[in-house]
Coordinates of C-alpha atoms in Angstrom, one line a residue:
Chain G
X235 CA -15.0 -1.3 -1.7
X236 CA -12.4 1.3 -2.2
X237 CA -12.2 4.2 0.3
X238 CA -10.0 6.4 -1.9
X239 CA -10.6 7.1 -5.5
X240 CA -7.9 8.8 -7.5
X241 CA -8.5 11.1 -10.4
X242 CA -7.4 11.1 -13.2
X243 CA -6.7 7.4 -13.8
X244 CA -3.8 8.4 -16.1
X245 CA -1.9 11.6 -16.7
X246 CA 0.8 12.4 -19.3
X247 CA 2.8 15.6 -19.1
X248 CA 6.0 17.1 -20.3
X249 CA 9.1 17.1 -18.1
X250 CA 9.2 20.3 -16.1
X251 CA 5.4 20.8 -15.9
X252 CA 3.4 20.4 -12.8
X253 CA 1.2 17.4 -12.1
X254 CA -1.9 17.4 -10.0
X255 CA -3.8 14.3 -9.0
X256 CA -6.8 14.1 -6.7
X257 CA -8.2 11.6 -4.2
X258 CA -11.7 11.4 -2.9
X259 CA -12.8 9.2 0.0
X260 CA -16.1 8.2 1.5
X261 CA -15.9 8.2 5.3
X262 CA -14.4 10.3 8.1
X263 CA -10.6 9.9 8.4
X264 CA -7.9 10.5 10.9
X265 CA -5.1 10.7 8.3
X266 CA -4.5 10.3 4.6
X267 CA -1.3 9.0 3.0
X268 CA 0.1 9.2 -0.4
X269 CA 2.4 6.6 -1.9
X270 CA 4.2 6.1 -5.2
X271 CA 4.9 2.9 -7.0
X272 CA 7.3 2.3 -9.8
X273 CA 9.1 -0.7 -11.1
X274 CA 12.4 0.4 -9.8
X275 CA 11.7 1.2 -6.1
X276 CA 8.4 -0.5 -5.5
X277 CA 5.8 1.1 -3.3
X278 CA 7.2 4.1 -1.3
X279 CA 5.5 6.4 1.2
X280 CA 5.5 10.0 0.2
X281 CA 3.6 12.0 2.7
X282 CA 1.0 11.7 5.5
X283 CA -1.4 14.5 6.3
X284 CA -3.5 14.5 9.4
X285 CA -7.2 15.4 9.4
X286 CA -6.5 18.7 11.3
X287 CA -4.0 19.8 8.6
X288 CA -4.9 21.5 5.4
X289 CA -1.7 21.5 3.6
X290 CA 1.7 19.8 3.8
X291 CA 4.9 20.1 1.8
X292 CA 7.8 17.8 1.2
X293 CA 10.3 18.9 -1.4
X294 CA 8.5 19.2 -4.7
X295 CA 5.4 17.7 -3.3
X296 CA 2.4 19.6 -2.0
X297 CA -0.6 17.8 -0.5
X298 CA -3.8 19.5 0.5
X299 CA -6.7 18.0 2.4
X300 CA -10.3 19.2 2.4
X301 CA -12.2 17.2 5.0
X302 CA -15.5 19.0 4.2
X303 CA -15.3 17.7 0.6
X304 CA -13.6 14.5 1.6
X305 CA -10.8 15.0 -0.9
X306 CA -7.1 15.5 -1.1
X307 CA -4.8 16.6 -3.9
X308 CA -1.1 15.8 -4.6
X309 CA 0.8 18.4 -6.6
X310 CA 4.2 17.5 -8.0
X311 CA 6.1 20.6 -9.2
X312 CA 8.8 20.7 -11.9
X313 CA 8.2 17.1 -12.8
X314 CA 11.1 14.8 -13.7
X315 CA 11.4 11.6 -15.7
X316 CA 11.9 9.8 -12.4
X317 CA 8.4 10.9 -11.2
X318 CA 6.9 8.5 -13.7
X319 CA 5.0 6.1 -11.5
X320 CA 1.6 5.2 -10.1
X321 CA 0.4 7.3 -7.2
X322 CA -2.0 6.0 -4.6
X323 CA -3.8 7.6 -1.7
X324 CA -4.7 5.5 1.4
X325 CA -7.0 6.2 4.3
X326 CA -7.8 4.2 7.3
X327 CA -11.3 2.9 7.8
X328 CA -13.1 2.5 11.2
X329 CA -11.1 -0.7 11.8
X330 CA -7.8 1.1 11.2
X331 CA -7.2 -0.8 8.0
X332 CA -5.6 1.2 5.2
X333 CA -7.9 1.3 2.2
X334 CA -6.3 2.2 -1.1
X335 CA -7.5 3.9 -4.2
X336 CA -6.9 2.5 -7.7
X337 CA -4.1 4.9 -8.3
X338 CA -3.2 7.6 -10.9
X339 CA -0.6 6.5 -13.5
X340 CA 1.7 9.4 -14.2
X341 CA 3.9 9.5 -17.3
X342 CA 6.5 12.2 -17.7
X343 CA 7.5 12.8 -21.3
X344 CA 11.1 14.0 -22.0
Chain W
X211 CA 18.8 0.0 8.2
X212 CA 18.0 -2.9 5.8
X213 CA 14.6 -2.6 4.2
X214 CA 11.7 -5.0 4.1
X215 CA 12.6 -8.2 2.5
X216 CA 10.3 -10.8 0.9
X217 CA 11.0 -14.3 -0.3
X218 CA 10.7 -15.7 -2.8
X219 CA 10.4 -12.9 -5.3
X220 CA 8.8 -15.1 -8.0
X221 CA 6.7 -18.2 -7.7
X222 CA 4.8 -20.4 -10.1
X223 CA 2.3 -22.8 -8.6
X224 CA -0.4 -25.1 -9.9
X225 CA -4.0 -24.8 -9.0
X226 CA -4.8 -26.7 -5.8
X227 CA -1.3 -26.4 -4.4
X228 CA -0.5 -24.3 -1.4
X229 CA 2.2 -21.6 -1.0
X230 CA 4.0 -19.9 1.9
X231 CA 5.5 -16.4 1.5
X232 CA 7.9 -14.9 3.9
X233 CA 8.5 -11.3 5.0
X234 CA 11.2 -9.8 7.2
X235 CA 10.3 -6.3 8.5
X236 CA 12.7 -3.5 9.2
X237 CA 14.5 -3.9 12.4
X238 CA 12.5 -2.5 15.3
X239 CA 9.2 -2.6 13.4
X240 CA 6.6 -4.8 15.1
X241 CA 3.7 -4.4 12.7
X242 CA 3.5 -6.4 9.5
X243 CA 0.7 -6.0 7.0
X244 CA 0.1 -8.1 3.9
X245 CA -1.6 -6.9 0.7
X246 CA -2.7 -8.4 -2.6
X247 CA -2.2 -6.3 -5.7
X248 CA -3.9 -7.1 -9.0
X249 CA -4.5 -5.0 -12.0
X250 CA -8.3 -5.4 -11.6
X251 CA -8.7 -5.0 -7.9
X252 CA -5.8 -2.8 -7.0
X253 CA -4.3 -3.1 -3.5
X254 CA -6.4 -5.2 -1.2
X255 CA -5.6 -5.5 2.5
X256 CA -5.2 -9.1 3.7
X257 CA -4.2 -8.9 7.4
X258 CA -2.0 -7.1 9.9
X259 CA 0.0 -8.6 12.7
X260 CA 1.5 -6.9 15.7
X261 CA 3.4 -8.6 18.5
X262 CA 2.5 -12.0 17.1
X263 CA -1.2 -11.3 17.1
X264 CA -3.4 -10.7 14.2
X265 CA -4.9 -7.3 14.7
X266 CA -6.9 -6.8 11.6
X267 CA -8.2 -9.0 8.7
X268 CA -9.4 -8.0 5.3
X269 CA -12.2 -9.6 3.4
X270 CA -10.4 -12.7 2.0
X271 CA -11.5 -16.3 2.3
X272 CA -10.1 -18.6 5.0
X273 CA -7.6 -20.1 2.5
X274 CA -5.5 -17.0 3.2
X275 CA -3.8 -17.2 6.6
X276 CA -0.7 -15.7 8.2
X277 CA 1.4 -15.6 11.3
X278 CA 4.1 -13.6 13.0
X279 CA 7.0 -14.8 14.9
X280 CA 8.6 -13.4 18.0
X281 CA 11.3 -11.7 15.9
X282 CA 8.5 -9.9 13.9
X283 CA 9.1 -11.9 10.8
X284 CA 5.9 -12.9 9.2
X285 CA 4.6 -15.6 6.8
X286 CA 1.4 -15.8 4.9
X287 CA 0.0 -19.0 3.5
X288 CA -2.5 -19.6 0.7
X289 CA -4.0 -23.1 0.5
X290 CA -5.8 -24.7 -2.4
X291 CA -4.6 -22.1 -4.8
X292 CA -7.0 -20.8 -7.5
X293 CA -6.2 -19.1 -10.7
X294 CA -7.5 -15.8 -9.3
X295 CA -4.9 -15.9 -6.6
X296 CA -2.3 -14.9 -9.2
X297 CA -1.1 -11.5 -8.0
X298 CA 1.7 -9.5 -6.5
X299 CA 1.8 -10.0 -2.7
X300 CA 3.2 -7.1 -0.8
X301 CA 4.4 -7.0 2.8
X302 CA 4.7 -3.8 4.7
X303 CA 6.2 -3.1 8.1
X304 CA 5.6 -0.1 10.4
X305 CA 6.4 0.9 13.9
X306 CA 2.9 0.6 15.2
X307 CA -0.5 -0.6 14.1
X308 CA -3.9 1.0 13.7
X309 CA -4.2 4.5 15.0
X310 CA -6.2 5.5 12.0
X311 CA -3.3 5.0 9.6
X312 CA -0.9 7.2 11.5
X313 CA 2.1 5.0 10.7
X314 CA 4.0 5.2 7.5
X315 CA 4.3 1.8 5.9
X316 CA 7.5 0.5 4.4
X317 CA 6.9 -2.0 1.7
X318 CA 9.0 -4.9 0.4
X319 CA 9.5 -5.6 -3.3
X320 CA 6.7 -8.2 -3.3
X321 CA 6.3 -11.8 -4.3
X322 CA 4.9 -12.3 -7.8
X323 CA 2.7 -15.4 -7.6
X324 CA 1.5 -17.1 -10.8
X325 CA -1.0 -19.9 -10.5
X326 CA -1.4 -22.1 -13.6

């Protein structure tokens, strides 16, 4: 079963707008990671947020984590065409296996 | 540093055959994980190797196996292929294993396996 569930499944926005996608998970976690996958660069790590952190930034990316709600969000500001990709959250289960959500497909329209 | 490499990139096999996929991790990375990605099931964890030992295994049948060599290169093998094994097989390397997902994973481009 999936640990992380991304929402929405698909998102289409205009270039320059902000994109927000959410991830919910089921069990307690130590860390949560976000990855991006596109046809050009494959699956790439974006950011890791630890369970004792509430917010983390990396360039145009902002990730929040709410352990009480078992949810995380990824915000991409000032979107670009190159941000078109699928975005996945991944958390580790009790056996330290990374469990992945189904992903959010983001399309940036020019 | 060179990234994670996987060979072959594309493979077409017939049902019942077996296949071996290869993964070379980033230099210095001792953990290699394998994943199966399909449109219906998403990314599914297969197994993880660290220092030549399988540390974790996902919920896949025994037809899926793997190994890791002393230079950290890894291979996975699928025997008696089924149509449902058609997927993108991804390999990822990281500095360490486990630790609640503390380690960033670096992925290879994948091997696209088609079973006919």
